[in-house]
CSV table of C-alpha atoms and ligand atoms in Angstrom, one decimal:
chain,number,residue,atom,x,y,z
A,1,MET,CA,4.8,-19.9,-13.9
A,2,GLY,CA,3.0,-22.7,-11.4
A,3,ARG,CA,3.6,-22.7,-8.3
A,4,VAL,CA,6.7,-22.7,-6.4
A,5,SER,CA,6.7,-24.1,-2.8
A,6,PRO,CA,7.9,-23.7,-0.1
A,7,VAL,CA,8.3,-19.6,0.4
A,8,ARG,CA,11.5,-18.6,1.6
A,9,ILE,CA,12.1,-15.9,4.2
A,10,LEU,CA,15.2,-14.4,3.8
A,11,PRO,CA,17.1,-10.9,5.8
A,12,GLY,CA,16.8,-8.5,3.9
A,13,ASP,CA,20.0,-7.4,5.3
A,14,ASP,CA,22.1,-9.6,4.3
A,15,PRO,CA,23.7,-8.7,1.3
A,16,THR,CA,24.0,-12.2,-0.3
A,17,ALA,CA,19.9,-12.3,-0.1
A,18,ILE,CA,20.3,-8.9,-1.8
A,19,ASP,CA,21.9,-10.9,-4.4
A,20,GLU,CA,19.8,-14.0,-5.1
A,21,ALA,CA,16.5,-11.1,-5.1
A,22,ALA,CA,18.1,-8.9,-8.1
A,23,ARG,CA,19.3,-12.2,-10.0
A,24,ARG,CA,15.8,-13.2,-9.6
A,25,LEU,CA,14.6,-10.3,-10.5
A,26,ARG,CA,17.1,-10.1,-13.7
A,27,SER,CA,15.7,-13.2,-15.0
A,28,GLY,CA,12.2,-12.3,-14.8
A,29,GLU,CA,10.8,-13.8,-12.0
A,30,PRO,CA,8.6,-11.9,-8.5
A,31,VAL,CA,9.9,-11.1,-5.2
A,32,ALA,CA,8.3,-9.5,-2.1
A,33,PHE,CA,10.6,-6.5,-0.7
A,34,PRO,CA,9.9,-4.3,2.2
A,35,THR,CA,9.2,-0.6,2.0
A,36,GLU,CA,8.9,2.1,4.4
A,37,THR,CA,4.9,1.8,3.5
A,38,VAL,CA,3.9,-1.9,3.0
A,39,TYR,CA,5.9,-4.7,1.8
A,40,GLY,CA,5.8,-4.8,-1.7
A,41,LEU,CA,5.8,-7.6,-4.8
A,42,GLY,CA,8.4,-6.7,-7.6
A,43,ALA,CA,9.2,-7.2,-10.7
A,44,ASP,CA,11.7,-6.1,-13.8
A,45,ALA,CA,9.0,-2.6,-14.6
A,46,LEU,CA,10.7,-3.5,-18.7
A,47,ASP,CA,10.2,-6.9,-18.3
A,48,PRO,CA,6.2,-7.5,-19.6
A,49,VAL,CA,6.2,-11.0,-19.1
A,50,ALA,CA,7.4,-10.8,-15.3
A,51,VAL,CA,5.2,-7.2,-15.0
A,52,ALA,CA,2.4,-10.2,-16.1
A,53,ARG,CA,3.6,-12.4,-13.1
A,54,VAL,CA,2.9,-10.0,-10.4
A,55,PHE,CA,-0.7,-9.2,-11.7
A,56,ALA,CA,-1.4,-13.4,-11.6
A,57,ILE,CA,0.7,-13.8,-8.6
A,58,LYS,CA,-1.9,-11.2,-7.0
A,59,GLY,CA,-4.8,-12.2,-8.7
A,60,ARG,CA,-4.9,-8.4,-9.9
A,61,PRO,CA,-7.3,-7.2,-12.5
A,62,ARG,CA,-5.2,-6.1,-15.6
A,63,PHE,CA,-6.8,-2.8,-15.6
A,64,ASP,CA,-5.2,-1.9,-12.3
A,65,PRO,CA,-1.3,0.0,-12.4
A,66,LEU,CA,1.4,-0.6,-10.8
A,67,ILE,CA,4.2,2.2,-8.9
A,68,VAL,CA,7.6,1.9,-10.6
A,69,HIS,CA,10.1,2.0,-7.7
A,70,LEU,CA,13.7,3.6,-8.5
A,71,ALA,CA,16.7,3.7,-6.4
A,72,GLU,CA,16.7,8.1,-6.8
A,73,ALA,CA,14.9,10.6,-8.3
A,74,THR,CA,17.4,11.2,-11.8
A,75,GLY,CA,16.0,7.4,-12.9
A,76,LEU,CA,12.4,9.4,-14.1
A,77,ASP,CA,13.9,11.3,-17.0
A,78,ARG,CA,13.9,7.4,-18.8
A,79,LEU,CA,10.6,6.8,-17.7
A,80,ALA,CA,8.8,10.4,-17.8
A,81,GLU,CA,7.6,11.9,-20.7
A,82,ALA,CA,10.2,15.1,-21.2
A,83,GLU,CA,7.8,18.6,-20.5
A,84,ASP,CA,6.1,16.4,-17.5
A,85,ALA,CA,10.1,16.0,-16.2
A,86,ALA,CA,10.7,19.4,-16.3
A,87,ASP,CA,7.9,20.5,-14.3
A,88,PRO,CA,9.3,22.2,-11.6
A,89,ARG,CA,7.0,21.2,-8.9
A,90,LEU,CA,8.2,17.3,-9.7
A,91,ASP,CA,11.8,18.8,-8.6
A,92,ALA,CA,10.0,20.3,-5.4
A,93,LEU,CA,8.0,17.8,-4.4
A,94,ALA,CA,11.3,15.1,-5.1
A,95,GLU,CA,14.2,17.5,-3.3
A,96,ARG,CA,11.5,17.1,0.2
A,97,PHE,CA,9.7,14.3,0.1
A,98,TRP,CA,12.1,11.8,-2.1
A,99,PRO,CA,13.3,8.8,-0.9
A,100,GLY,CA,9.9,8.1,1.0
A,101,PRO,CA,6.0,8.0,0.7
A,102,LEU,CA,5.5,9.9,-2.5
A,103,THR,CA,4.0,8.9,-5.5
A,104,VAL,CA,3.8,11.0,-8.9
A,105,VAL,CA,2.2,10.1,-11.8
A,106,VAL,CA,3.3,11.8,-14.8
A,107,ARG,CA,2.9,11.3,-18.8
A,108,LYS,CA,5.3,8.0,-19.6
A,109,ARG,CA,8.1,7.3,-22.2
A,110,PRO,CA,7.1,4.5,-24.6
A,111,ILE,CA,10.1,2.6,-22.6
A,112,VAL,CA,7.5,1.7,-19.8
A,113,PRO,CA,5.7,-1.2,-20.9
A,114,GLY,CA,1.8,-0.9,-21.5
A,115,ILE,CA,0.8,-3.9,-18.8
A,116,VAL,CA,2.8,-1.3,-16.3
A,117,THR,CA,0.3,1.4,-16.7
A,118,ALA,CA,-2.9,-1.2,-17.5
A,119,GLY,CA,-2.4,1.2,-21.0
A,120,LEU,CA,-2.9,4.3,-19.2
A,121,ASP,CA,-0.3,7.4,-21.1
A,122,THR,CA,0.5,7.5,-17.5
A,123,VAL,CA,3.4,6.0,-15.1
A,124,ALA,CA,2.9,6.0,-11.5
A,125,ILE,CA,6.6,6.5,-10.0
A,126,ARG,CA,8.5,6.5,-6.4
A,127,VAL,CA,11.7,6.1,-4.8
A,128,PRO,CA,10.9,4.5,-1.5
A,129,ASP,CA,13.2,4.8,1.7
A,130,HIS,CA,13.4,1.5,3.1
A,131,PRO,CA,18.0,0.3,3.1
A,132,VAL,CA,16.4,-3.3,2.3
A,133,ALA,CA,14.6,-1.4,-0.9
A,134,GLN,CA,17.2,0.8,-1.7
A,135,ALA,CA,19.9,-2.5,-1.9
A,136,LEU,CA,17.6,-4.3,-4.0
A,137,LEU,CA,16.7,-1.4,-6.6
A,138,ALA,CA,20.7,-1.0,-6.7
A,139,ALA,CA,21.9,-4.6,-7.2
A,140,ALA,CA,19.4,-4.8,-10.0
A,141,GLY,CA,20.2,-2.1,-11.4
A,142,VAL,CA,16.2,-2.1,-12.8
A,143,PRO,CA,13.3,-0.3,-12.3
A,144,ILE,CA,10.8,-2.5,-10.0
A,145,ALA,CA,7.5,-2.2,-10.4
A,146,ALA,CA,5.7,-3.4,-7.7
A,147,PRO,CA,2.4,-3.1,-6.3
A,148,SER,CA,1.6,-4.1,-2.5
A,149,ALA,CA,2.2,-8.1,-1.4
A,150,ASN,CA,-1.2,-9.5,-0.8
A,151,ARG,CA,-3.9,-10.6,-3.1
A,152,PHE,CA,-5.6,-8.3,-4.8
A,153,GLY,CA,-8.3,-6.7,-2.7
A,154,ARG,CA,-7.2,-8.0,0.8
A,155,VAL,CA,-5.2,-6.4,3.1
A,156,SER,CA,-1.6,-5.0,2.7
A,157,PRO,CA,0.9,-6.4,4.3
A,158,THR,CA,3.2,-4.5,6.7
A,159,THR,CA,5.4,-7.6,7.5
A,160,ALA,CA,7.2,-10.6,6.3
A,161,ARG,CA,4.5,-13.1,8.0
A,162,HIS,CA,2.1,-10.8,6.3
A,163,VAL,CA,3.1,-11.8,3.0
A,164,ALA,CA,3.7,-15.4,3.5
A,165,ARG,CA,0.3,-15.7,4.8
A,166,GLN,CA,-1.4,-14.2,1.5
A,167,LEU,CA,1.1,-14.9,-1.4
A,168,GLY,CA,2.7,-18.4,0.7
A,169,GLU,CA,3.5,-20.7,-2.0
A,170,ARG,CA,3.3,-18.0,-5.0
A,171,VAL,CA,6.2,-16.5,-4.2
A,172,ALA,CA,9.6,-17.8,-3.7
A,173,LEU,CA,11.5,-15.2,-2.0
A,174,ILE,CA,10.6,-12.9,0.7
A,175,LEU,CA,13.2,-10.0,2.1
A,176,ASP,CA,12.3,-9.7,5.7
A,177,GLY,CA,12.6,-5.5,6.5
A,178,GLY,CA,11.2,-6.2,10.2
A,179,PRO,CA,7.7,-3.8,10.3
A,180,CYS,CA,6.7,-1.6,7.8
A,181,ARG,CA,7.6,1.9,9.6
A,182,ILE,CA,4.9,4.1,8.0
A,183,GLY,CA,2.5,1.4,7.5
A,184,VAL,CA,0.0,2.9,4.6
A,185,GLU,CA,1.3,2.7,1.1
A,186,SER,CA,2.0,6.4,-0.3
A,187,THR,CA,0.0,9.1,-1.0
A,188,VAL,CA,-0.4,9.4,-5.0
A,189,VAL,CA,-0.7,12.8,-6.8
A,190,LEU,CA,-1.5,12.8,-10.4
A,191,LEU,CA,0.9,15.8,-11.9
A,192,ALA,CA,0.5,15.1,-15.7
A,193,ALA,CA,0.2,18.0,-18.2
A,194,GLY,CA,0.2,20.6,-14.9
A,195,GLN,CA,-2.5,18.9,-12.8
A,196,ALA,CA,-2.4,18.8,-9.1
A,197,THR,CA,-4.7,16.1,-8.2
A,198,LEU,CA,-4.8,13.7,-5.0
A,199,LEU,CA,-5.1,10.1,-6.1
A,200,ARG,CA,-4.7,8.0,-3.0
A,201,PRO,CA,-4.1,9.9,1.0
A,202,GLY,CA,-1.8,7.8,1.8
A,203,GLY,CA,1.3,7.4,3.9
A,204,LEU,CA,2.4,11.2,3.4
A,205,ALA,CA,0.2,14.2,4.5
A,206,VAL,CA,-2.1,15.7,2.1
A,207,GLU,CA,-1.0,19.2,4.3
A,208,ALA,CA,2.9,18.8,3.8
A,209,ILE,CA,2.5,17.8,-0.3
A,210,GLU,CA,0.1,21.4,-0.1
A,211,ASP,CA,2.7,23.3,1.4
A,212,VAL,CA,5.1,22.9,-1.6
A,213,ILE,CA,3.1,22.5,-4.1
A,214,GLY,CA,-0.3,24.4,-3.2
A,215,PRO,CA,-3.6,23.0,-3.5
A,216,LEU,CA,-4.6,19.7,-4.8
A,217,THR,CA,-7.6,18.9,-6.1
A,218,VAL,CA,-9.7,16.0,-4.9
A,219,PRO,CA,-12.1,13.8,-7.6
A,220,GLU,CA,-15.2,12.9,-6.7
A,221,PRO,CA,-15.5,9.3,-6.2
A,222,ALA,CA,-17.8,8.9,-8.5
A,223,THR,CA,-14.4,10.8,-11.4
A,224,LEU,CA,-11.7,9.0,-9.5
A,225,GLY,CA,-12.4,5.3,-11.0
A,226,SER,CA,-11.0,6.7,-14.6
A,227,LEU,CA,-8.1,9.1,-13.2
A,228,SER,CA,-6.9,6.3,-11.4
A,229,PRO,CA,-7.9,2.9,-11.7
A,230,GLY,CA,-7.6,1.0,-8.9
A,231,ARG,CA,-9.6,3.0,-7.0
A,232,SER,CA,-12.9,2.3,-7.4
A,233,THR,CA,-12.7,-1.0,-6.8
A,234,ALA,CA,-13.6,-2.4,-3.1
A,235,HIS,CA,-10.2,-3.0,-1.6
A,236,TYR,CA,-8.3,-3.8,1.9
A,237,ALA,CA,-11.1,-6.2,2.6
A,238,PRO,CA,-10.4,-8.3,6.2
A,239,ALA,CA,-11.6,-12.1,5.8
A,240,VAL,CA,-14.2,-11.0,8.4
A,241,PRO,CA,-16.9,-8.0,8.1
A,242,LEU,CA,-15.5,-5.0,9.2
A,243,GLU,CA,-18.3,-2.0,10.4
A,244,LEU,CA,-17.0,1.3,10.9
A,245,VAL,CA,-18.9,2.8,14.0
A,246,ARG,CA,-19.4,6.3,15.7
A,247,PRO,CA,-16.6,7.8,18.1
A,248,ALA,CA,-19.4,7.2,20.8
A,249,ALA,CA,-20.9,4.3,19.8
A,250,THR,CA,-20.9,1.3,22.3
A,251,PRO,CA,-21.6,-2.0,20.0
A,252,VAL,CA,-22.8,-5.0,21.7
A,253,ALA,CA,-22.2,-8.5,20.6
A,254,ARG,CA,-25.3,-10.3,19.2
A,255,ASP,CA,-26.7,-13.6,20.7
A,256,ASP,CA,-23.6,-15.8,20.5
A,257,GLU,CA,-21.2,-13.7,18.3
A,258,ARG,CA,-17.9,-13.1,18.8
A,259,LEU,CA,-17.5,-10.0,18.3
A,260,GLY,CA,-13.6,-7.9,17.6
A,261,LEU,CA,-12.8,-4.1,18.6
A,262,LEU,CA,-10.2,-1.7,16.5
A,263,ALA,CA,-10.4,1.1,19.1
A,264,ALA,CA,-8.6,4.4,18.3
A,265,SER,CA,-7.3,5.3,21.5
A,266,ASP,CA,-7.1,3.9,25.5
A,267,ALA,CA,-10.2,6.5,25.8
A,268,GLY,CA,-12.0,5.1,22.6
A,269,ARG,CA,-11.6,1.5,23.8
A,270,ARG,CA,-12.8,2.5,27.7
A,271,VAL,CA,-15.7,4.0,25.9
A,272,ALA,CA,-16.4,0.4,24.1
A,273,GLU,CA,-16.2,-1.6,26.6
A,274,GLY,CA,-18.1,0.1,29.4
A,275,ALA,CA,-21.2,-0.5,27.8
A,276,GLY,CA,-21.2,-2.2,24.5
A,277,GLY,CA,-19.2,-5.4,23.8
A,278,PRO,CA,-18.4,-8.4,24.8
A,279,PHE,CA,-15.8,-8.2,22.9
A,280,VAL,CA,-13.1,-11.5,22.3
A,281,ALA,CA,-10.2,-9.3,20.6
A,282,VAL,CA,-9.4,-5.8,20.7
A,283,GLU,CA,-6.4,-3.9,19.0
A,284,VAL,CA,-5.8,-0.1,20.1
A,285,LEU,CA,-4.5,1.5,17.2
A,286,ALA,CA,-2.6,4.1,19.1
A,287,PRO,CA,-2.8,4.5,23.2
A,288,ASP,CA,-2.9,8.6,22.5
A,289,GLY,CA,-4.9,8.2,19.4
A,290,ASP,CA,-1.5,9.7,17.4
A,291,PRO,CA,-2.5,9.5,13.3
A,292,VAL,CA,1.3,8.2,12.3
A,293,ARG,CA,1.0,5.3,15.4
A,294,SER,CA,-2.3,5.0,14.3
A,295,ALA,CA,-0.8,4.2,10.4
A,296,ALA,CA,1.7,2.2,11.1
A,297,ARG,CA,-0.5,-0.4,13.3
A,298,LEU,CA,-3.6,-0.2,10.8
A,299,PHE,CA,-2.6,-3.3,8.9
A,300,ASP,CA,-1.6,-5.2,11.5
A,301,ALA,CA,-4.3,-4.4,14.0
A,302,LEU,CA,-6.5,-6.1,11.2
A,303,HIS,CA,-4.3,-9.1,10.0
A,304,ARG,CA,-4.8,-9.9,14.0
A,305,LEU,CA,-7.7,-9.6,14.1
A,306,GLU,CA,-8.8,-11.7,10.9
A,307,ALA,CA,-6.5,-14.2,12.7
A,308,ALA,CA,-8.6,-14.5,15.9
A,309,GLY,CA,-11.4,-16.1,14.9
A,310,ILE,CA,-14.4,-13.6,15.2
A,311,ASP,CA,-17.7,-13.0,13.1
A,312,ARG,CA,-17.0,-9.3,12.9
A,313,ILE,CA,-15.1,-6.3,13.7
A,314,VAL,CA,-16.3,-3.1,14.9
A,315,ALA,CA,-13.9,-0.1,14.1
A,316,GLN,CA,-14.1,3.1,16.1
A,317,PRO,CA,-13.6,6.5,13.1
A,318,VAL,CA,-9.9,8.1,13.6
A,319,ASP,CA,-9.3,12.2,13.5
A,320,GLU,CA,-8.9,12.9,9.8
A,321,ALA,CA,-5.9,15.1,10.2
A,322,GLY,CA,-2.3,14.3,8.8
A,323,LEU,CA,-1.7,10.3,7.8
A,324,GLY,CA,-5.5,9.9,9.1
A,325,ARG,CA,-6.9,10.5,6.4
A,326,ALA,CA,-5.3,7.7,4.8
A,327,VAL,CA,-6.6,5.4,8.1
A,328,MET,CA,-9.9,6.6,7.2
A,329,ASP,CA,-9.5,6.1,3.8
A,330,ARG,CA,-9.0,2.6,4.5
A,331,LEU,CA,-10.9,2.0,6.9
A,332,ARG,CA,-14.2,3.4,4.8
A,333,ARG,CA,-13.1,0.9,2.0
A,334,ALA,CA,-12.4,-1.8,4.4
A,335,ALA,CA,-16.0,-1.6,6.0
A,336,ARG,CA,-17.3,-1.7,2.4
A,337,ALA,CA,-15.2,-4.4,0.7
A,338,THR,CA,-15.3,-7.1,3.4
A,339,MET,CA,-15.3,-10.4,1.5
A,340,PRO,CA,-15.1,-14.1,2.5
A,341,MET,CA,-12.1,-15.8,2.7
B,401,TXA,O1,3.2,2.2,-0.9
B,401,TXA,C1,3.0,2.1,-2.2
B,401,TXA,O2,2.8,2.7,-2.6
B,401,TXA,C2,3.1,0.7,-2.1
B,401,TXA,C3,4.9,0.2,-2.5
B,401,TXA,C4,5.0,-1.5,-2.6
B,401,TXA,O3,4.9,1.2,-2.6
B,401,TXA,N1,2.9,-0.1,-3.4
B,401,TXA,C5,1.4,0.3,-3.8
B,401,TXA,O4,0.9,-0.1,-5.0
B,401,TXA,O5,0.3,0.3,-3.0
B,401,TXA,P1,-0.4,-0.6,-5.2
B,401,TXA,O6,-1.1,-1.6,-6.4
B,401,TXA,O7,-1.1,-1.7,-4.3
B,401,TXA,O8,-1.2,0.7,-5.4
B,401,TXA,C6,-0.7,1.7,-6.7
B,401,TXA,C7,-1.8,3.0,-6.8
B,401,TXA,C8,-3.5,2.3,-7.2
B,401,TXA,O9,-4.6,2.9,-6.6
B,401,TXA,C9,-3.7,2.7,-8.5
B,401,TXA,O10,-4.4,2.8,-9.0
B,401,TXA,C10,-2.6,3.8,-8.7
B,401,TXA,O11,-1.3,3.2,-8.0
B,401,TXA,N2,-1.8,4.2,-9.9
B,401,TXA,C11,-1.0,3.3,-10.7
B,401,TXA,N3,-0.7,4.3,-11.6
B,401,TXA,C12,-1.3,4.5,-11.8
B,401,TXA,C13,-1.3,6.2,-13.3
B,401,TXA,N4,-1.0,5.6,-14.4
B,401,TXA,N5,-2.5,6.7,-12.9
B,401,TXA,C14,-3.5,6.5,-12.2
B,401,TXA,N6,-3.1,6.0,-10.8
B,401,TXA,C15,-2.4,5.2,-10.9
B,402,MG,MG1,-2.2,-2.1,-2.9
């Protein structure tokens, strides 16, 4: 598929927009849509050609599998191998957290195309909690495979404008559902064949999952790549270099460097500005350092700093409890993955 232009951003609460998006999906064309975590770039999960277009639009390597989105948990039986689908832990998690920011990885049935799972014998599944995503799934009547709607490796989108900035002419239609409520991607848990392994910290706190199914195994970074191919590579790279500093650090601009600050809180900002700087752009994740609010602000703050015309971002760490774990995961990756736009 060549470039389609210009991109159209349609209101996600308009039934005609939902109908058009659903029609495009069913005819094999990817569309971008909001979820409660981040915006997704969706295609009919059972149509390998449509899914291939998603990989092409994102510039995503084929070895990195996609998450399949369902309108409700009952749809899982069609995609998941019988033994895994009958796992009582799955029921307990679905009952408690779906719709919501939890993705489970289970053994797949043959109906799921190999391109969706990058050739793995498992499939990642979630039921999103966003009225526009729900309306689209209902109207399309097919499971929707959707990665985050960004170019591969870049900062994830939490508004329709973020999607337009990165995917612009590559996607014909973006449904606008406003800013994403959670703001970081779903938590991914591997449950296949009785396992209980955390593949990605995300919008559902690990503590909440462990309350329901007991302790999760956390793989060593070296083995994570083989369990979850997409996690081995550099990710979340802002267009300007990002450096993670110590909480009490007072980073100073070098010569005529234009320095940006991503502060963890108002208090953190005061520390950094007291003896550091000068900062030509400052974003505060949450005035009181609250981890839920920090997660919701993270990607938008990074998008703003990217657009601020600065040379370097210094970011303060956040407390790793609850959603703070997902925020720190993304910041560490951003620090490791900086690449020029
Ligand atoms: O919140 C989210 O999960 C968003 C929204 C759009 O739903 N989606 C999202 O998709 O973050 P993506 O493609 O950016 O991340 C999917 C993650 C990757 O780390 C991928 O490697 C992992 O899920 N994954 C997918 N299928 C897998 C499988 N069969 N086994 C292990 N990991 C898998
Ligand atoms: Mg992604």
